[in-house]
Coordinates of C-alpha atoms in Angstrom, one line a residue:
M1492 CA -58.3 -15.5 19.1
A1493 CA -56.3 -12.3 19.6
S1494 CA -58.1 -9.0 18.6
S1495 CA -56.5 -6.6 16.1
E1496 CA -55.9 -4.3 19.0
D1497 CA -54.0 -7.0 20.8
L1498 CA -51.9 -7.8 17.8
M1499 CA -51.1 -4.1 17.2
F1500 CA -49.7 -3.7 20.7
K1501 CA -48.4 -7.2 21.4
N1502 CA -44.7 -6.0 21.4
Y1503 CA -45.3 -2.9 23.6
D1504 CA -45.6 -2.7 27.4
D1505 CA -48.9 -2.1 29.1
V1506 CA -48.0 1.5 30.3
Q1507 CA -47.4 2.7 26.7
H1508 CA -50.5 0.9 25.5
K1509 CA -52.6 2.6 28.1
L1510 CA -51.2 6.1 27.2
M1511 CA -52.4 5.5 23.6
E1512 CA -56.0 5.8 25.0
E1513 CA -55.5 9.5 25.9
E1514 CA -57.5 11.9 23.7
C1515 CA -55.5 14.4 21.6
I1516 CA -57.0 17.6 20.1
L1517 CA -57.7 17.3 16.4
I1518 CA -57.0 20.5 14.4
N1519 CA -57.1 21.7 10.8
E1520 CA -54.0 23.3 9.2
D1521 CA -54.8 26.6 10.7
D1522 CA -54.7 25.1 14.2
V1523 CA -58.4 25.3 14.7
N1524 CA -59.9 22.7 17.1
I1525 CA -62.1 20.4 15.1
G1526 CA -62.6 17.5 17.5
A1527 CA -60.7 14.8 19.4
A1528 CA -59.3 11.3 18.9
T1529 CA -57.2 8.9 20.9
K1530 CA -53.5 9.1 20.6
K1531 CA -53.6 5.7 18.9
I1532 CA -55.9 7.0 16.2
C1533 CA -53.9 10.2 15.7
H1534 CA -50.6 8.4 15.3
L1535 CA -51.7 5.7 12.9
W1536 CA -49.9 6.3 9.6
S1537 CA -53.0 5.3 7.6
N1538 CA -54.9 8.2 9.3
I1539 CA -52.0 10.6 8.8
Q1540 CA -52.0 9.9 5.1
K1541 CA -55.6 11.0 5.0
G1542 CA -54.7 14.3 6.6
M1543 CA -55.4 13.7 10.3
L1544 CA -53.5 16.4 12.3
H1545 CA -53.3 17.1 16.0
R1546 CA -51.9 19.7 18.4
A1547 CA -48.6 19.1 20.2
F1548 CA -45.8 20.9 22.1
S1549 CA -42.1 20.8 22.4
V1550 CA -40.4 22.1 25.6
F1551 CA -36.8 23.5 25.5
L1552 CA -35.6 23.9 29.1
F1553 CA -32.3 25.7 29.6
N1554 CA -30.5 26.0 33.0
T1555 CA -28.9 29.2 34.2
K1556 CA -25.7 28.2 32.4
N1557 CA -27.6 28.4 29.2
E1558 CA -27.3 24.7 28.6
L1559 CA -30.2 22.8 27.0
L1560 CA -31.7 19.7 28.7
L1561 CA -32.0 16.9 26.2
Q1562 CA -33.7 13.5 26.8
Q1563 CA -33.4 10.2 25.2
R1564 CA -36.8 8.6 24.8
S1565 CA -37.4 5.2 26.5
M1566 CA -36.9 2.1 24.4
S1567 CA -40.5 1.1 25.4
K1568 CA -42.0 4.2 23.6
I1569 CA -44.2 3.2 20.6
T1570 CA -43.0 6.1 18.5
Y1571 CA -39.3 7.0 18.0
P1572 CA -38.0 4.7 20.8
G1573 CA -34.4 5.5 21.9
H1574 CA -34.3 8.8 20.0
W1575 CA -32.6 11.8 21.5
S1576 CA -34.8 14.9 21.5
N1577 CA -35.5 18.2 23.3
T1578 CA -36.5 18.3 26.9
C1579 CA -40.1 17.2 26.6
C1580 CA -42.5 16.5 23.8
S1581 CA -46.1 15.6 24.1
H1582 CA -49.7 16.7 23.5
P1583 CA -52.4 18.8 25.2
L1584 CA -55.3 16.6 25.9
N1585 CA -59.1 16.9 25.2
F1586 CA -60.2 18.2 28.6
P1587 CA -61.1 21.8 29.6
A1588 CA -57.9 22.9 31.3
E1589 CA -55.8 21.9 28.2
L1590 CA -58.3 23.0 25.6
E1591 CA -58.1 26.7 26.8
E1592 CA -56.7 28.7 23.9
R1593 CA -56.4 32.1 25.6
D1594 CA -52.7 33.0 25.9
S1595 CA -52.0 29.3 24.9
L1596 CA -52.8 28.3 28.5
G1597 CA -54.0 24.8 27.6
V1598 CA -50.7 24.0 25.9
L1599 CA -48.7 25.5 28.7
R1600 CA -50.6 23.5 31.3
A1601 CA -50.0 20.3 29.3
A1602 CA -46.3 21.1 29.2
Q1603 CA -46.2 21.6 32.9
R1604 CA -48.1 18.3 33.4
K1605 CA -45.7 16.3 31.2
L1606 CA -42.5 17.8 32.7
K1607 CA -43.7 16.4 35.9
H1608 CA -44.7 13.0 34.4
E1609 CA -41.5 12.4 32.3
L1610 CA -38.8 14.2 34.3
G1611 CA -40.3 14.7 37.8
I1612 CA -40.1 18.5 37.6
E1613 CA -42.5 19.9 40.1
A1614 CA -45.0 22.6 38.9
H1615 CA -43.6 25.2 41.3
E1616 CA -40.2 24.9 39.6
V1617 CA -41.8 25.6 36.2
P1618 CA -44.7 27.9 36.8
I1619 CA -46.8 28.8 33.8
E1620 CA -45.5 32.4 33.9
S1621 CA -41.9 31.1 33.4
M1622 CA -42.9 29.4 30.1
K1623 CA -42.4 31.3 26.8
Y1624 CA -44.4 30.2 23.8
V1625 CA -42.3 31.1 20.8
T1626 CA -44.0 29.9 17.6
R1627 CA -45.6 26.9 15.9
I1628 CA -44.2 24.3 13.5
H1629 CA -46.2 22.0 11.3
Y1630 CA -44.4 18.7 10.4
K1631 CA -45.0 15.1 9.4
S1632 CA -42.8 12.0 9.8
Q1633 CA -43.1 8.3 9.7
N1634 CA -42.0 6.3 12.7
V1635 CA -38.4 5.2 13.1
P1636 CA -37.7 2.3 12.8
N1637 CA -40.3 2.5 10.0
D1638 CA -42.9 0.0 10.8
G1639 CA -45.5 1.3 8.3
L1640 CA -47.9 1.6 11.2
W1641 CA -47.1 4.8 13.2
G1642 CA -46.1 8.3 12.6
E1643 CA -46.4 12.0 13.6
H1644 CA -48.4 14.8 12.0
E1645 CA -48.5 17.8 14.3
I1646 CA -48.7 21.5 14.8
D1647 CA -46.1 21.8 17.5
Y1648 CA -46.0 24.7 19.9
I1649 CA -42.4 25.6 20.8
I1650 CA -42.0 26.4 24.5
F1651 CA -38.9 27.8 26.2
V1652 CA -38.1 27.6 29.9
H1653 CA -35.0 29.2 31.4
R1654 CA -34.6 27.9 35.0
D1655 CA -32.6 25.5 37.1
V1656 CA -34.8 22.5 38.0
T1657 CA -34.6 19.3 40.0
L1658 CA -35.0 16.1 38.0
H1659 CA -36.6 12.8 39.0
V1660 CA -36.6 10.9 35.7
N1661 CA -39.4 8.5 35.0
D1662 CA -37.6 5.5 33.6
A1663 CA -40.8 4.3 31.8
E1664 CA -40.6 7.5 29.6
V1665 CA -37.0 8.5 29.5
K1666 CA -33.9 6.4 29.1
D1667 CA -31.3 9.2 29.7
V1668 CA -30.9 13.0 30.0
C1669 CA -28.0 15.4 29.7
Y1670 CA -27.4 19.2 29.4
M1671 CA -25.6 20.4 26.3
T1672 CA -24.1 23.7 25.2
K1673 CA -25.1 25.1 21.8
A1674 CA -21.8 23.8 20.3
D1675 CA -22.4 20.4 21.9
V1676 CA -25.8 20.1 20.3
R1677 CA -24.5 21.1 16.9
S1678 CA -21.8 18.4 17.1
F1679 CA -24.2 15.9 18.5
I1680 CA -26.5 16.3 15.5
D1681 CA -23.7 16.5 12.9
N1682 CA -22.1 13.2 14.1
S1683 CA -25.3 11.3 14.9
T1684 CA -25.4 9.2 11.8
E1685 CA -21.7 8.1 12.2
R1686 CA -22.3 7.3 15.8
A1687 CA -25.6 5.5 15.3
I1688 CA -27.4 8.0 17.4
F1689 CA -31.1 8.5 16.6
I1690 CA -32.5 12.0 16.7
S1691 CA -36.2 12.7 16.7
P1692 CA -37.4 14.3 13.4
W1693 CA -39.0 17.4 15.1
F1694 CA -35.8 18.1 17.1
R1695 CA -33.6 17.8 14.0
L1696 CA -35.8 20.2 12.1
I1697 CA -35.8 22.7 14.9
V1698 CA -32.0 22.5 15.3
E1699 CA -31.5 22.9 11.6
H1700 CA -33.9 25.8 11.0
F1701 CA -34.5 27.7 14.2
L1702 CA -32.7 26.8 17.4
P1703 CA -29.4 28.7 16.9
T1704 CA -31.2 32.0 16.6
W1705 CA -33.5 31.4 19.5
W1706 CA -30.6 30.3 21.6
D1707 CA -28.7 33.5 20.8
N1708 CA -31.8 35.4 22.1
L1709 CA -32.3 33.3 25.2
Q1710 CA -32.0 36.3 27.5
D1711 CA -34.7 38.2 25.6
L1712 CA -36.9 36.1 23.3
R1713 CA -39.2 39.0 22.3
P1714 CA -37.6 39.3 18.8
C1715 CA -38.2 35.6 18.2
L1716 CA -41.9 35.4 19.3
D1717 CA -44.2 34.8 16.4
Y1718 CA -47.7 33.8 17.2
R1719 CA -49.2 34.4 13.7
T1720 CA -47.0 32.1 11.6
I1721 CA -47.3 28.3 11.5
H1722 CA -44.0 27.3 9.9
R1723 CA -44.8 24.6 7.3
M1724 CA -42.1 22.0 7.5
V1725 CA -44.1 19.1 6.1
D1726 CA -42.0 18.9 2.9
C1727 CA -38.7 19.4 4.6
Q1728 CA -36.3 16.5 4.3
I1729 CA -35.6 15.1 7.8

């Protein structure tokens, strides 16, 4: 007889199933580390409804033409398959290098790791010192398509990188990539429903509420840096 675990993942590939065993960092609403749980446990909607919250990051990588690199998530992803999003989105994991909170080093190391994993960008092309932590966003969303099983509830560290890089896309993680201007992104979001294009909920929130101002300050992000505020977007309509 198949186990409940087998039934839960029967329609997903083995690679994505294995990644759900990674341990994320559990936090309270003030972004204080309170423990760890597997990615599977963190993303179960039943646990999210009880308040379970974890730490995450979203990377926005711009080339020297000031175009933003977007990715379309692989169709094999368990959450938000086929959705277009910012450059890279993932989680720091529960091990010492990514738990370090001084200067947000743990989150930045995790971002560097996932840029390599998803997009093949080597660490020397995105050194830690090239990454700018901007602020944090707290949001919650059910999976799309809504399966009643999965979702997201994160405090998301926003990280900007402004460099030309070499891409070697991991097809297991990413279906497509493209660079867009600010006007392109605005049009892409505005016309997404009509064109049956799926946009990740965190990316849509960031575009609607923050990204234009940050983009305008790309050459000098200092006016935008806000390490004290956790922007509460849980009740925002996505």
